[in-house]
mmCIF file with all atom_site columns, C-alpha atoms and ligand atoms in Angstrom:
data_model
loop_
_atom_site.group_PDB
_atom_site.id
_atom_site.type_symbol
_atom_site.label_atom_id
_atom_site.label_alt_id
_atom_site.label_comp_id
_atom_site.label_asym_id
_atom_site.label_entity_id
_atom_site.label_seq_id
_atom_site.pdbx_PDB_ins_code
_atom_site.Cartn_x
_atom_site.Cartn_y
_atom_site.Cartn_z
_atom_site.occupancy
_atom_site.B_iso_or_equiv
_atom_site.pdbx_formal_charge
_atom_site.auth_seq_id
_atom_site.auth_comp_id
_atom_site.auth_asym_id
_atom_site.auth_atom_id
_atom_site.pdbx_PDB_model_num
ATOM   1   C  CA  . UNK A 1 1   ? -18.741 102.910 -108.543 1.00 0.00 ? 1   UNK A CA  1
ATOM   2   C  CA  . UNK A 1 2   ? -21.029 104.456 -111.118 1.00 0.00 ? 2   UNK A CA  1
ATOM   3   C  CA  . UNK A 1 3   ? -19.617 106.197 -114.240 1.00 0.00 ? 3   UNK A CA  1
ATOM   4   C  CA  . UNK A 1 4   ? -20.836 109.548 -112.912 1.00 0.00 ? 4   UNK A CA  1
ATOM   5   C  CA  . UNK A 1 5   ? -18.988 109.141 -109.616 1.00 0.00 ? 5   UNK A CA  1
ATOM   6   C  CA  . UNK A 1 6   ? -15.853 108.068 -111.519 1.00 0.00 ? 6   UNK A CA  1
ATOM   7   C  CA  . UNK A 1 7   ? -15.949 110.959 -113.921 1.00 0.00 ? 7   UNK A CA  1
ATOM   8   C  CA  . UNK A 1 8   ? -16.387 113.410 -111.010 1.00 0.00 ? 8   UNK A CA  1
ATOM   9   C  CA  . UNK A 1 9   ? -14.021 111.717 -108.660 1.00 0.00 ? 9   UNK A CA  1
ATOM   10  C  CA  . UNK A 1 10  ? -11.023 113.963 -109.172 1.00 0.00 ? 10  UNK A CA  1
ATOM   11  C  CA  . UNK A 1 11  ? -13.184 116.926 -107.951 1.00 0.00 ? 11  UNK A CA  1
ATOM   12  C  CA  . UNK A 1 12  ? -14.972 114.862 -105.331 1.00 0.00 ? 12  UNK A CA  1
ATOM   13  C  CA  . UNK A 1 13  ? -11.951 114.577 -103.308 1.00 0.00 ? 13  UNK A CA  1
ATOM   14  C  CA  . UNK A 1 14  ? -11.129 118.115 -102.343 1.00 0.00 ? 14  UNK A CA  1
ATOM   15  C  CA  . UNK A 1 15  ? -8.182  119.392 -100.438 1.00 0.00 ? 15  UNK A CA  1
ATOM   16  C  CA  . UNK A 1 16  ? -10.336 118.832 -97.379  1.00 0.00 ? 16  UNK A CA  1
ATOM   17  C  CA  . UNK A 1 17  ? -10.072 115.008 -97.572  1.00 0.00 ? 17  UNK A CA  1
ATOM   18  C  CA  . UNK A 1 18  ? -6.328  115.115 -97.816  1.00 0.00 ? 18  UNK A CA  1
ATOM   19  C  CA  . UNK A 1 19  ? -4.393  115.450 -94.518  1.00 0.00 ? 19  UNK A CA  1
ATOM   20  C  CA  . UNK A 1 20  ? -3.333  119.054 -94.300  1.00 0.00 ? 20  UNK A CA  1
ATOM   21  C  CA  . UNK A 1 21  ? -0.610  120.331 -91.932  1.00 0.00 ? 21  UNK A CA  1
ATOM   22  C  CA  . UNK A 1 22  ? -2.578  123.011 -89.965  1.00 0.00 ? 22  UNK A CA  1
ATOM   23  C  CA  . UNK A 1 23  ? -0.810  125.903 -88.293  1.00 0.00 ? 23  UNK A CA  1
ATOM   24  C  CA  . UNK A 1 24  ? -1.265  126.761 -84.672  1.00 0.00 ? 24  UNK A CA  1
ATOM   25  C  CA  . UNK A 1 25  ? -3.912  129.213 -83.569  1.00 0.00 ? 25  UNK A CA  1
ATOM   26  C  CA  . UNK A 1 26  ? -1.088  131.667 -82.772  1.00 0.00 ? 26  UNK A CA  1
ATOM   27  C  CA  . UNK A 1 27  ? 0.285   131.302 -86.285  1.00 0.00 ? 27  UNK A CA  1
ATOM   28  C  CA  . UNK A 1 28  ? -3.171  131.916 -87.734  1.00 0.00 ? 28  UNK A CA  1
ATOM   29  C  CA  . UNK A 1 29  ? -3.676  135.080 -85.607  1.00 0.00 ? 29  UNK A CA  1
ATOM   30  C  CA  . UNK A 1 30  ? -0.194  136.361 -86.728  1.00 0.00 ? 30  UNK A CA  1
ATOM   31  C  CA  . UNK A 1 31  ? -1.241  135.881 -90.362  1.00 0.00 ? 31  UNK A CA  1
ATOM   32  C  CA  . UNK A 1 32  ? -4.449  137.945 -89.784  1.00 0.00 ? 32  UNK A CA  1
ATOM   33  C  CA  . UNK A 1 33  ? -2.318  140.755 -88.220  1.00 0.00 ? 33  UNK A CA  1
ATOM   34  C  CA  . UNK A 1 34  ? -0.093  140.649 -91.369  1.00 0.00 ? 34  UNK A CA  1
ATOM   35  C  CA  . UNK A 1 35  ? -3.179  141.050 -93.607  1.00 0.00 ? 35  UNK A CA  1
ATOM   36  C  CA  . UNK A 1 36  ? -4.427  143.987 -91.473  1.00 0.00 ? 36  UNK A CA  1
ATOM   37  C  CA  . UNK A 1 37  ? -1.083  145.728 -91.960  1.00 0.00 ? 37  UNK A CA  1
ATOM   38  C  CA  . UNK A 1 38  ? -1.241  144.780 -95.723  1.00 0.00 ? 38  UNK A CA  1
ATOM   39  C  CA  . UNK A 1 39  ? -4.620  146.523 -95.838  1.00 0.00 ? 39  UNK A CA  1
ATOM   40  C  CA  . UNK A 1 40  ? -3.016  149.611 -94.301  1.00 0.00 ? 40  UNK A CA  1
ATOM   41  C  CA  . UNK A 1 41  ? -4.177  149.590 -90.686  1.00 0.00 ? 41  UNK A CA  1
ATOM   42  C  CA  . UNK A 1 42  ? -2.485  149.033 -87.365  1.00 0.00 ? 42  UNK A CA  1
ATOM   43  C  CA  . UNK A 1 43  ? -3.333  145.682 -85.746  1.00 0.00 ? 43  UNK A CA  1
ATOM   44  C  CA  . UNK A 1 44  ? -2.369  147.082 -82.293  1.00 0.00 ? 44  UNK A CA  1
ATOM   45  C  CA  . UNK A 1 45  ? -4.960  149.812 -82.199  1.00 0.00 ? 45  UNK A CA  1
ATOM   46  C  CA  . UNK A 1 46  ? -7.874  149.212 -79.841  1.00 0.00 ? 46  UNK A CA  1
ATOM   47  C  CA  . UNK A 1 47  ? -10.604 148.310 -82.378  1.00 0.00 ? 47  UNK A CA  1
ATOM   48  C  CA  . UNK A 1 48  ? -8.360  145.676 -84.140  1.00 0.00 ? 48  UNK A CA  1
ATOM   49  C  CA  . UNK A 1 49  ? -6.673  144.313 -81.057  1.00 0.00 ? 49  UNK A CA  1
ATOM   50  C  CA  . UNK A 1 50  ? -8.859  141.243 -80.681  1.00 0.00 ? 50  UNK A CA  1
ATOM   51  C  CA  . UNK A 1 51  ? -9.689  141.008 -84.372  1.00 0.00 ? 51  UNK A CA  1
ATOM   52  C  CA  . UNK A 1 52  ? -7.085  138.220 -85.236  1.00 0.00 ? 52  UNK A CA  1
ATOM   53  C  CA  . UNK A 1 53  ? -8.572  136.076 -82.444  1.00 0.00 ? 53  UNK A CA  1
ATOM   54  C  CA  . UNK A 1 54  ? -12.186 136.692 -83.774  1.00 0.00 ? 54  UNK A CA  1
ATOM   55  C  CA  . UNK A 1 55  ? -11.114 135.939 -87.355  1.00 0.00 ? 55  UNK A CA  1
ATOM   56  C  CA  . UNK A 1 56  ? -9.293  132.665 -86.495  1.00 0.00 ? 56  UNK A CA  1
ATOM   57  C  CA  . UNK A 1 57  ? -12.577 131.649 -84.570  1.00 0.00 ? 57  UNK A CA  1
ATOM   58  C  CA  . UNK A 1 58  ? -14.870 132.736 -87.462  1.00 0.00 ? 58  UNK A CA  1
ATOM   59  C  CA  . UNK A 1 59  ? -12.657 130.704 -89.850  1.00 0.00 ? 59  UNK A CA  1
ATOM   60  C  CA  . UNK A 1 60  ? -13.400 127.530 -87.802  1.00 0.00 ? 60  UNK A CA  1
ATOM   61  C  CA  . UNK A 1 61  ? -17.094 128.236 -88.454  1.00 0.00 ? 61  UNK A CA  1
ATOM   62  C  CA  . UNK A 1 62  ? -16.803 129.261 -92.102  1.00 0.00 ? 62  UNK A CA  1
ATOM   63  C  CA  . UNK A 1 63  ? -14.691 126.273 -92.978  1.00 0.00 ? 63  UNK A CA  1
ATOM   64  C  CA  . UNK A 1 64  ? -16.134 123.667 -90.716  1.00 0.00 ? 64  UNK A CA  1
ATOM   65  C  CA  . UNK A 1 65  ? -16.919 121.588 -93.712  1.00 0.00 ? 65  UNK A CA  1
ATOM   66  C  CA  . UNK A 1 66  ? -13.296 120.400 -93.651  1.00 0.00 ? 66  UNK A CA  1
ATOM   67  C  CA  . UNK A 1 67  ? -14.044 118.405 -90.601  1.00 0.00 ? 67  UNK A CA  1
ATOM   68  C  CA  . UNK A 1 68  ? -17.288 116.890 -92.050  1.00 0.00 ? 68  UNK A CA  1
ATOM   69  C  CA  . UNK A 1 69  ? -17.669 113.808 -94.237  1.00 0.00 ? 69  UNK A CA  1
ATOM   70  C  CA  . UNK A 1 70  ? -20.690 113.520 -96.715  1.00 0.00 ? 70  UNK A CA  1
ATOM   71  C  CA  . UNK A 1 71  ? -20.704 109.752 -95.842  1.00 0.00 ? 71  UNK A CA  1
ATOM   72  C  CA  . UNK A 1 72  ? -21.772 110.552 -92.233  1.00 0.00 ? 72  UNK A CA  1
ATOM   73  C  CA  . UNK A 1 73  ? -24.491 112.868 -93.482  1.00 0.00 ? 73  UNK A CA  1
ATOM   74  C  CA  . UNK A 1 74  ? -25.963 110.338 -95.994  1.00 0.00 ? 74  UNK A CA  1
ATOM   75  C  CA  . UNK A 1 75  ? -25.453 107.130 -93.976  1.00 0.00 ? 75  UNK A CA  1
ATOM   76  C  CA  . UNK A 1 76  ? -29.011 106.635 -92.738  1.00 0.00 ? 76  UNK A CA  1
ATOM   77  C  CA  . UNK A 1 77  ? -31.373 105.497 -95.377  1.00 0.00 ? 77  UNK A CA  1
ATOM   78  C  CA  . UNK A 1 78  ? -35.067 104.931 -94.598  1.00 0.00 ? 78  UNK A CA  1
ATOM   79  C  CA  . UNK A 1 79  ? -36.268 102.025 -96.777  1.00 0.00 ? 79  UNK A CA  1
ATOM   80  C  CA  . UNK A 1 80  ? -39.807 101.986 -95.424  1.00 0.00 ? 80  UNK A CA  1
ATOM   81  C  CA  . UNK A 1 81  ? -41.429 104.363 -97.880  1.00 0.00 ? 81  UNK A CA  1
ATOM   82  C  CA  . UNK A 1 82  ? -44.223 101.919 -99.233  1.00 0.00 ? 82  UNK A CA  1
ATOM   83  C  CA  . UNK A 1 83  ? -42.435 101.795 -102.623 1.00 0.00 ? 83  UNK A CA  1
ATOM   84  C  CA  . UNK A 1 84  ? -42.185 105.493 -103.060 1.00 0.00 ? 84  UNK A CA  1
ATOM   85  C  CA  . UNK A 1 85  ? -39.818 105.937 -105.972 1.00 0.00 ? 85  UNK A CA  1
ATOM   86  C  CA  . UNK A 1 86  ? -40.953 109.269 -107.528 1.00 0.00 ? 86  UNK A CA  1
ATOM   87  C  CA  . UNK A 1 87  ? -39.049 112.545 -107.349 1.00 0.00 ? 87  UNK A CA  1
ATOM   88  C  CA  . UNK A 1 88  ? -37.809 113.889 -104.028 1.00 0.00 ? 88  UNK A CA  1
ATOM   89  C  CA  . UNK A 1 89  ? -36.908 117.578 -104.227 1.00 0.00 ? 89  UNK A CA  1
ATOM   90  C  CA  . UNK A 1 90  ? -35.663 119.963 -101.504 1.00 0.00 ? 90  UNK A CA  1
ATOM   91  C  CA  . UNK A 1 91  ? -35.470 123.480 -102.919 1.00 0.00 ? 91  UNK A CA  1
ATOM   92  C  CA  . UNK A 1 92  ? -34.355 126.888 -101.566 1.00 0.00 ? 92  UNK A CA  1
ATOM   93  C  CA  . UNK A 1 93  ? -31.671 125.476 -99.276  1.00 0.00 ? 93  UNK A CA  1
ATOM   94  C  CA  . UNK A 1 94  ? -29.778 128.592 -98.319  1.00 0.00 ? 94  UNK A CA  1
ATOM   95  C  CA  . UNK A 1 95  ? -26.061 128.545 -98.076  1.00 0.00 ? 95  UNK A CA  1
ATOM   96  C  CA  . UNK A 1 96  ? -23.006 130.774 -97.579  1.00 0.00 ? 96  UNK A CA  1
ATOM   97  C  CA  . UNK A 1 97  ? -19.629 129.794 -99.003  1.00 0.00 ? 97  UNK A CA  1
ATOM   98  C  CA  . UNK A 1 98  ? -16.344 131.439 -99.890  1.00 0.00 ? 98  UNK A CA  1
ATOM   99  C  CA  . UNK A 1 99  ? -14.730 131.521 -103.305 1.00 0.00 ? 99  UNK A CA  1
ATOM   100 C  CA  . UNK A 1 100 ? -11.302 129.840 -103.352 1.00 0.00 ? 100 UNK A CA  1
ATOM   101 C  CA  . UNK A 1 101 ? -9.961  132.469 -105.643 1.00 0.00 ? 101 UNK A CA  1
ATOM   102 C  CA  . UNK A 1 102 ? -10.424 135.563 -103.360 1.00 0.00 ? 102 UNK A CA  1
ATOM   103 C  CA  . UNK A 1 103 ? -11.679 134.140 -99.971  1.00 0.00 ? 103 UNK A CA  1
ATOM   104 C  CA  . UNK A 1 104 ? -14.777 136.361 -100.506 1.00 0.00 ? 104 UNK A CA  1
ATOM   105 C  CA  . UNK A 1 105 ? -18.315 135.131 -99.812  1.00 0.00 ? 105 UNK A CA  1
ATOM   106 C  CA  . UNK A 1 106 ? -20.612 133.861 -102.415 1.00 0.00 ? 106 UNK A CA  1
ATOM   107 C  CA  . UNK A 1 107 ? -24.131 132.880 -101.275 1.00 0.00 ? 107 UNK A CA  1
ATOM   108 C  CA  . UNK A 1 108 ? -27.522 131.800 -102.548 1.00 0.00 ? 108 UNK A CA  1
ATOM   109 C  CA  . UNK A 1 109 ? -29.791 128.835 -102.809 1.00 0.00 ? 109 UNK A CA  1
ATOM   110 C  CA  . UNK A 1 110 ? -29.284 125.154 -103.725 1.00 0.00 ? 110 UNK A CA  1
ATOM   111 C  CA  . UNK A 1 111 ? -32.079 122.922 -105.063 1.00 0.00 ? 111 UNK A CA  1
ATOM   112 C  CA  . UNK A 1 112 ? -31.603 119.053 -104.921 1.00 0.00 ? 112 UNK A CA  1
ATOM   113 C  CA  . UNK A 1 113 ? -33.775 116.374 -106.403 1.00 0.00 ? 113 UNK A CA  1
ATOM   114 C  CA  . UNK A 1 114 ? -33.264 112.604 -106.786 1.00 0.00 ? 114 UNK A CA  1
ATOM   115 C  CA  . UNK A 1 115 ? -35.220 109.446 -107.682 1.00 0.00 ? 115 UNK A CA  1
ATOM   116 C  CA  . UNK A 1 116 ? -34.794 107.049 -104.815 1.00 0.00 ? 116 UNK A CA  1
ATOM   117 C  CA  . UNK A 1 117 ? -34.126 103.341 -105.376 1.00 0.00 ? 117 UNK A CA  1
ATOM   118 C  CA  . UNK A 1 118 ? -33.223 101.789 -101.951 1.00 0.00 ? 118 UNK A CA  1
ATOM   119 C  CA  . UNK A 1 119 ? -34.925 104.342 -99.763  1.00 0.00 ? 119 UNK A CA  1
ATOM   120 C  CA  . UNK A 1 120 ? -34.873 107.982 -98.879  1.00 0.00 ? 120 UNK A CA  1
ATOM   121 C  CA  . UNK A 1 121 ? -32.743 110.132 -96.465  1.00 0.00 ? 121 UNK A CA  1
ATOM   122 C  CA  . UNK A 1 122 ? -34.078 112.541 -94.002  1.00 0.00 ? 122 UNK A CA  1
ATOM   123 C  CA  . UNK A 1 123 ? -34.939 115.850 -95.718  1.00 0.00 ? 123 UNK A CA  1
ATOM   124 C  CA  . UNK A 1 124 ? -32.729 117.773 -93.383  1.00 0.00 ? 124 UNK A CA  1
ATOM   125 C  CA  . UNK A 1 125 ? -29.726 115.676 -94.565  1.00 0.00 ? 125 UNK A CA  1
ATOM   126 C  CA  . UNK A 1 126 ? -29.749 117.361 -97.931  1.00 0.00 ? 126 UNK A CA  1
ATOM   127 C  CA  . UNK A 1 127 ? -29.313 120.800 -96.372  1.00 0.00 ? 127 UNK A CA  1
ATOM   128 C  CA  . UNK A 1 128 ? -26.521 119.262 -94.187  1.00 0.00 ? 128 UNK A CA  1
ATOM   129 C  CA  . UNK A 1 129 ? -24.866 117.932 -97.340  1.00 0.00 ? 129 UNK A CA  1
ATOM   130 C  CA  . UNK A 1 130 ? -24.883 121.407 -98.849  1.00 0.00 ? 130 UNK A CA  1
ATOM   131 C  CA  . UNK A 1 131 ? -23.229 122.681 -95.653  1.00 0.00 ? 131 UNK A CA  1
ATOM   132 C  CA  . UNK A 1 132 ? -20.464 120.092 -95.827  1.00 0.00 ? 132 UNK A CA  1
ATOM   133 C  CA  . UNK A 1 133 ? -19.360 121.437 -99.125  1.00 0.00 ? 133 UNK A CA  1
ATOM   134 C  CA  . UNK A 1 134 ? -20.362 125.245 -98.739  1.00 0.00 ? 134 UNK A CA  1
ATOM   135 C  CA  . UNK A 1 135 ? -18.202 125.459 -95.613  1.00 0.00 ? 135 UNK A CA  1
ATOM   136 C  CA  . UNK A 1 136 ? -15.027 124.987 -97.516  1.00 0.00 ? 136 UNK A CA  1
ATOM   137 C  CA  . UNK A 1 137 ? -13.035 127.042 -100.063 1.00 0.00 ? 137 UNK A CA  1
ATOM   138 C  CA  . UNK A 1 138 ? -15.040 126.623 -103.244 1.00 0.00 ? 138 UNK A CA  1
ATOM   139 C  CA  . UNK A 1 139 ? -16.085 127.326 -106.693 1.00 0.00 ? 139 UNK A CA  1
ATOM   140 C  CA  . UNK A 1 140 ? -19.752 127.101 -107.345 1.00 0.00 ? 140 UNK A CA  1
ATOM   141 C  CA  . UNK A 1 141 ? -19.157 124.730 -110.188 1.00 0.00 ? 141 UNK A CA  1
ATOM   142 C  CA  . UNK A 1 142 ? -17.153 122.245 -108.008 1.00 0.00 ? 142 UNK A CA  1
ATOM   143 C  CA  . UNK A 1 143 ? -19.683 122.480 -105.188 1.00 0.00 ? 143 UNK A CA  1
ATOM   144 C  CA  . UNK A 1 144 ? -22.522 121.616 -107.636 1.00 0.00 ? 144 UNK A CA  1
ATOM   145 C  CA  . UNK A 1 145 ? -20.565 118.576 -108.905 1.00 0.00 ? 145 UNK A CA  1
ATOM   146 C  CA  . UNK A 1 146 ? -19.560 117.416 -105.386 1.00 0.00 ? 146 UNK A CA  1
ATOM   147 C  CA  . UNK A 1 147 ? -23.224 117.429 -104.192 1.00 0.00 ? 147 UNK A CA  1
ATOM   148 C  CA  . UNK A 1 148 ? -24.315 115.440 -107.127 1.00 0.00 ? 148 UNK A CA  1
ATOM   149 C  CA  . UNK A 1 149 ? -21.484 112.970 -106.918 1.00 0.00 ? 149 UNK A CA  1
ATOM   150 C  CA  . UNK A 1 150 ? -22.119 112.392 -103.087 1.00 0.00 ? 150 UNK A CA  1
ATOM   151 C  CA  . UNK A 1 151 ? -25.788 111.790 -103.776 1.00 0.00 ? 151 UNK A CA  1
ATOM   152 C  CA  . UNK A 1 152 ? -24.732 109.279 -106.522 1.00 0.00 ? 152 UNK A CA  1
ATOM   153 C  CA  . UNK A 1 153 ? -22.286 107.536 -104.345 1.00 0.00 ? 153 UNK A CA  1
ATOM   154 C  CA  . UNK A 1 154 ? -24.165 107.055 -101.146 1.00 0.00 ? 154 UNK A CA  1
ATOM   155 C  CA  . UNK A 1 155 ? -27.820 106.842 -102.295 1.00 0.00 ? 155 UNK A CA  1
ATOM   156 C  CA  . UNK A 1 156 ? -27.483 105.193 -105.568 1.00 0.00 ? 156 UNK A CA  1
ATOM   157 C  CA  . UNK A 1 157 ? -30.525 106.854 -106.970 1.00 0.00 ? 157 UNK A CA  1
ATOM   158 C  CA  . UNK A 1 158 ? -31.985 106.581 -110.480 1.00 0.00 ? 158 UNK A CA  1
ATOM   159 C  CA  . UNK A 1 159 ? -30.847 110.142 -110.956 1.00 0.00 ? 159 UNK A CA  1
ATOM   160 C  CA  . UNK A 1 160 ? -29.758 113.344 -109.300 1.00 0.00 ? 160 UNK A CA  1
ATOM   161 C  CA  . UNK A 1 161 ? -30.508 116.924 -110.159 1.00 0.00 ? 161 UNK A CA  1
ATOM   162 C  CA  . UNK A 1 162 ? -28.558 119.740 -108.463 1.00 0.00 ? 162 UNK A CA  1
ATOM   163 C  CA  . UNK A 1 163 ? -28.955 123.493 -109.239 1.00 0.00 ? 163 UNK A CA  1
ATOM   164 C  CA  . UNK A 1 164 ? -27.237 126.204 -107.357 1.00 0.00 ? 164 UNK A CA  1
ATOM   165 C  CA  . UNK A 1 165 ? -27.947 129.957 -107.784 1.00 0.00 ? 165 UNK A CA  1
ATOM   166 C  CA  . UNK A 1 166 ? -25.596 132.465 -106.142 1.00 0.00 ? 166 UNK A CA  1
ATOM   167 C  CA  . UNK A 1 167 ? -24.293 135.916 -105.964 1.00 0.00 ? 167 UNK A CA  1
ATOM   168 C  CA  . UNK A 1 168 ? -20.501 136.259 -105.806 1.00 0.00 ? 168 UNK A CA  1
ATOM   169 C  CA  . UNK A 1 169 ? -19.183 139.145 -103.784 1.00 0.00 ? 169 UNK A CA  1
ATOM   170 C  CA  . UNK A 1 170 ? -16.030 138.973 -105.581 1.00 0.00 ? 170 UNK A CA  1
ATOM   171 C  CA  . UNK A 1 171 ? -17.953 140.035 -108.658 1.00 0.00 ? 171 UNK A CA  1
ATOM   172 C  CA  . UNK A 1 172 ? -20.107 142.486 -106.847 1.00 0.00 ? 172 UNK A CA  1
ATOM   173 C  CA  . UNK A 1 173 ? -17.320 144.201 -104.674 1.00 0.00 ? 173 UNK A CA  1
ATOM   174 C  CA  . UNK A 1 174 ? -14.271 144.096 -106.852 1.00 0.00 ? 174 UNK A CA  1
ATOM   175 C  CA  . UNK A 1 175 ? -13.286 143.473 -110.408 1.00 0.00 ? 175 UNK A CA  1
ATOM   176 C  CA  . UNK A 1 176 ? -16.185 144.123 -112.789 1.00 0.00 ? 176 UNK A CA  1
ATOM   177 C  CA  . UNK A 1 177 ? -18.486 145.222 -109.929 1.00 0.00 ? 177 UNK A CA  1
ATOM   178 C  CA  . UNK A 1 178 ? -21.629 143.806 -111.182 1.00 0.00 ? 178 UNK A CA  1
ATOM   179 C  CA  . UNK A 1 179 ? -23.927 143.782 -108.184 1.00 0.00 ? 179 UNK A CA  1
ATOM   180 C  CA  . UNK A 1 180 ? -26.888 141.465 -108.369 1.00 0.00 ? 180 UNK A CA  1
ATOM   181 C  CA  . UNK A 1 181 ? -25.620 139.255 -111.157 1.00 0.00 ? 181 UNK A CA  1
ATOM   182 C  CA  . UNK A 1 182 ? -26.569 135.733 -110.390 1.00 0.00 ? 182 UNK A CA  1
ATOM   183 C  CA  . UNK A 1 183 ? -24.558 132.575 -111.374 1.00 0.00 ? 183 UNK A CA  1
ATOM   184 C  CA  . UNK A 1 184 ? -26.543 129.450 -112.027 1.00 0.00 ? 184 UNK A CA  1
ATOM   185 C  CA  . UNK A 1 185 ? -24.928 126.016 -112.177 1.00 0.00 ? 185 UNK A CA  1
ATOM   186 C  CA  . UNK A 1 186 ? -26.533 122.634 -112.743 1.00 0.00 ? 186 UNK A CA  1
ATOM   187 C  CA  . UNK A 1 187 ? -25.526 118.994 -112.674 1.00 0.00 ? 187 UNK A CA  1
ATOM   188 C  CA  . UNK A 1 188 ? -27.683 116.131 -113.857 1.00 0.00 ? 188 UNK A CA  1
ATOM   189 C  CA  . UNK A 1 189 ? -27.125 112.361 -113.563 1.00 0.00 ? 189 UNK A CA  1
ATOM   190 C  CA  . UNK A 1 190 ? -29.016 109.259 -114.551 1.00 0.00 ? 190 UNK A CA  1
ATOM   191 C  CA  . UNK A 1 191 ? -32.692 109.758 -115.226 1.00 0.00 ? 191 UNK A CA  1
ATOM   192 C  CA  . UNK A 1 192 ? -32.141 113.506 -115.250 1.00 0.00 ? 192 UNK A CA  1
ATOM   193 C  CA  . UNK A 1 193 ? -30.081 113.330 -118.399 1.00 0.00 ? 193 UNK A CA  1
ATOM   194 C  CA  . UNK A 1 194 ? -33.502 113.238 -120.096 1.00 0.00 ? 194 UNK A CA  1
ATOM   195 C  CA  . UNK A 1 195 ? -34.383 116.769 -121.112 1.00 0.00 ? 195 UNK A CA  1
ATOM   196 C  CA  . UNK A 1 196 ? -38.037 116.151 -120.066 1.00 0.00 ? 196 UNK A CA  1
ATOM   197 C  CA  . UNK A 1 197 ? -36.813 115.294 -116.521 1.00 0.00 ? 197 UNK A CA  1
ATOM   198 C  CA  . UNK A 1 198 ? -34.736 118.449 -116.496 1.00 0.00 ? 198 UNK A CA  1
ATOM   199 C  CA  . UNK A 1 199 ? -37.924 120.412 -117.395 1.00 0.00 ? 199 UNK A CA  1
ATOM   200 C  CA  . UNK A 1 200 ? -39.798 118.776 -114.578 1.00 0.00 ? 200 UNK A CA  1
ATOM   201 C  CA  . UNK A 1 201 ? -37.072 119.564 -112.127 1.00 0.00 ? 201 UNK A CA  1
ATOM   202 C  CA  . UNK A 1 202 ? -36.792 123.194 -113.210 1.00 0.00 ? 202 UNK A CA  1
ATOM   203 C  CA  . UNK A 1 203 ? -40.566 123.600 -113.166 1.00 0.00 ? 203 UNK A CA  1
ATOM   204 C  CA  . UNK A 1 204 ? -40.709 122.133 -109.629 1.00 0.00 ? 204 UNK A CA  1
ATOM   205 C  CA  . UNK A 1 205 ? -37.991 124.495 -108.485 1.00 0.00 ? 205 UNK A CA  1
ATOM   206 C  CA  . UNK A 1 206 ? -39.649 127.538 -109.997 1.00 0.00 ? 206 UNK A CA  1
ATOM   207 C  CA  . UNK A 1 207 ? -43.285 126.852 -109.389 1.00 0.00 ? 207 UNK A CA  1
ATOM   208 C  CA  . UNK A 1 208 ? -43.462 124.014 -106.840 1.00 0.00 ? 208 UNK A CA  1
ATOM   209 C  CA  . UNK A 1 209 ? -45.851 121.834 -109.030 1.00 0.00 ? 209 UNK A CA  1
ATOM   210 C  CA  . UNK A 1 210 ? -45.101 119.563 -111.954 1.00 0.00 ? 210 UNK A CA  1
HETATM 211 ZN ZN1 . ZN  B 2 .   ? -13.736 135.046 -106.270 1.00 0.00 ? 301 ZN  B ZN1 1
#
């Protein structure tokens, strides 16, 4: 295990990878009815009657990442790349997540780069990896670190760069109400600890050419 993975490991294992005692669907729907009453409405009125059922179903989709394992996403490495070992960058990967403090959405773009050593993964796998972590209760900082740590652990690259740009609805809709404020997080490992490599990454993310 590399030092990077070790240093991130307490955060790499989210609640999702621990066995959780899940309630029944009926219990989940009852909880939604309670929250509707907490908001000040009547869960029995016609428009809200089927809402608990729909919310329970939507939760399954919003939080499907708890049933996914990054290992399964990154398990197929293509070694036949004619010695290609330069940067691989997938930028502008859209994602939707929910902040773990308010259960309110935050959403934006993820950009992931790595320098391969033993081969490359299918490009769509990087988007899938983002989904594994986005579809959980998250903070943007944790998600950024988790993506970098999973890349480190399963691809053993010369370096990983992850940048996430997101708008947090809990900032836009409540509290300080700053609509449009973007939060930017980065995590660099290995070769990307070199400031020149970080500049190359950021230039490619912004302009598409080095
Ligand atoms: Zn929040």
